CSV table of C-alpha atoms in Angstrom, one decimal:
chain,number,residue,atom,x,y,z
A,1,MET,CA,130.7,-5.4,50.9
A,2,THR,CA,130.7,-2.5,48.4
A,3,THR,CA,129.7,-3.4,44.9
A,4,ASN,CA,131.3,-2.0,41.7
A,5,HIS,CA,128.1,-0.1,41.1
A,6,GLN,CA,128.3,1.6,44.5
A,7,ILE,CA,132.0,2.5,44.0
A,8,ILE,CA,131.4,4.0,40.5
A,9,THR,CA,128.3,5.8,41.7
A,10,SER,CA,130.2,7.4,44.6
A,11,HIS,CA,132.8,8.7,42.2
A,12,LEU,CA,130.0,10.2,40.0
A,13,GLU,CA,128.4,11.8,43.0
A,14,ALA,CA,131.7,13.2,44.1
A,15,ALA,CA,132.3,14.6,40.6
A,16,ILE,CA,128.9,16.3,40.5
A,17,GLU,CA,129.3,17.8,44.0
A,18,MET,CA,132.8,19.0,43.4
A,19,HIS,CA,131.8,20.6,40.1
A,20,ARG,CA,128.8,22.2,41.7
A,21,ASN,CA,131.0,23.7,44.4
A,22,VAL,CA,133.7,24.7,41.8
A,23,GLU,CA,136.3,22.5,43.5
A,24,LEU,CA,139.3,20.9,41.8
A,25,GLY,CA,139.1,17.1,41.4
A,26,ALA,CA,135.7,16.8,39.7
A,27,TRP,CA,137.3,15.7,36.4
A,28,GLU,CA,139.4,13.1,38.2
A,29,HIS,CA,136.4,11.5,39.8
A,30,ALA,CA,134.5,11.5,36.6
A,31,ILE,CA,137.3,9.9,34.6
A,32,THR,CA,137.8,7.3,37.3
A,33,ALA,CA,134.1,6.5,37.2
A,34,LEU,CA,134.3,6.1,33.4
A,35,ALA,CA,137.4,3.8,33.6
A,36,LEU,CA,135.7,1.6,36.3
A,37,ALA,CA,132.4,1.5,34.5
A,38,SER,CA,134.2,0.6,31.2
A,39,ALA,CA,136.1,-2.2,32.9
A,40,ALA,CA,133.0,-3.5,34.6
A,41,GLU,CA,131.1,-3.2,31.3
A,42,LEU,CA,128.2,-1.1,32.8
A,43,PRO,CA,126.8,0.9,29.9
A,44,LEU,CA,124.5,3.1,31.9
A,45,LEU,CA,127.2,4.2,34.2
A,46,ILE,CA,129.6,4.7,31.2
A,47,GLU,CA,126.9,7.0,29.7
A,48,GLU,CA,126.5,8.8,33.0
A,49,ALA,CA,130.2,9.4,33.4
A,50,GLU,CA,130.5,10.7,29.8
A,51,GLY,CA,127.6,13.0,30.5
A,52,ILE,CA,129.2,14.4,33.6
A,53,MET,CA,132.5,14.8,31.8
A,54,GLY,CA,130.7,16.7,29.0
A,55,ARG,CA,129.1,19.1,31.5
A,56,ILE,CA,132.4,19.8,33.2
A,57,ASP,CA,134.1,20.3,29.9
A,58,HIS,CA,131.4,22.6,28.7
A,59,ASP,CA,131.2,24.7,31.8
A,60,TYR,CA,134.9,25.1,31.9
A,61,ASN,CA,135.4,26.0,28.2
A,62,CYS,CA,132.2,27.8,27.2
A,63,LYS,CA,132.8,31.6,27.1
A,64,TRP,CA,129.1,32.3,27.7
A,65,CYS,CA,128.8,30.1,30.7
A,66,ARG,CA,132.0,31.5,32.2
A,67,GLY,CA,130.5,35.0,32.1
A,68,LYS,CA,132.1,36.4,28.9
A,69,LEU,CA,129.0,37.9,27.3
A,70,ASP,CA,130.7,38.6,24.0
A,71,ALA,CA,130.6,34.9,23.1
A,72,GLY,CA,127.6,35.5,20.8
A,73,THR,CA,124.8,33.8,22.7
A,74,PRO,CA,121.8,36.1,22.5
A,75,PRO,CA,120.6,37.5,25.8
A,76,GLN,CA,117.0,36.2,25.2
A,77,SER,CA,118.3,32.6,25.2
A,78,PHE,CA,117.1,30.7,28.2
A,79,TYR,CA,120.0,28.3,28.1
A,80,CYS,CA,123.4,28.1,26.5
A,81,THR,CA,123.3,26.7,23.0
A,82,ASN,CA,127.1,26.5,22.5
């Protein structure tokens, strides 16, 4: 029998893998995980889903991370500060 935790975790893993491979559907898995974690009142998994959604949103919307170097992040920055 699959538990709520396992179902939510599988959605989170799918979201991470799809985002890593630049596949569509990552956001849908993350939002599903957030909805399920919220319904099951699992705060750690809610936080994890929100974090994954934040990463997806950042990577999609950040001009620097999308390769547009005129975004203002200095070249000496090791990581994006936007």
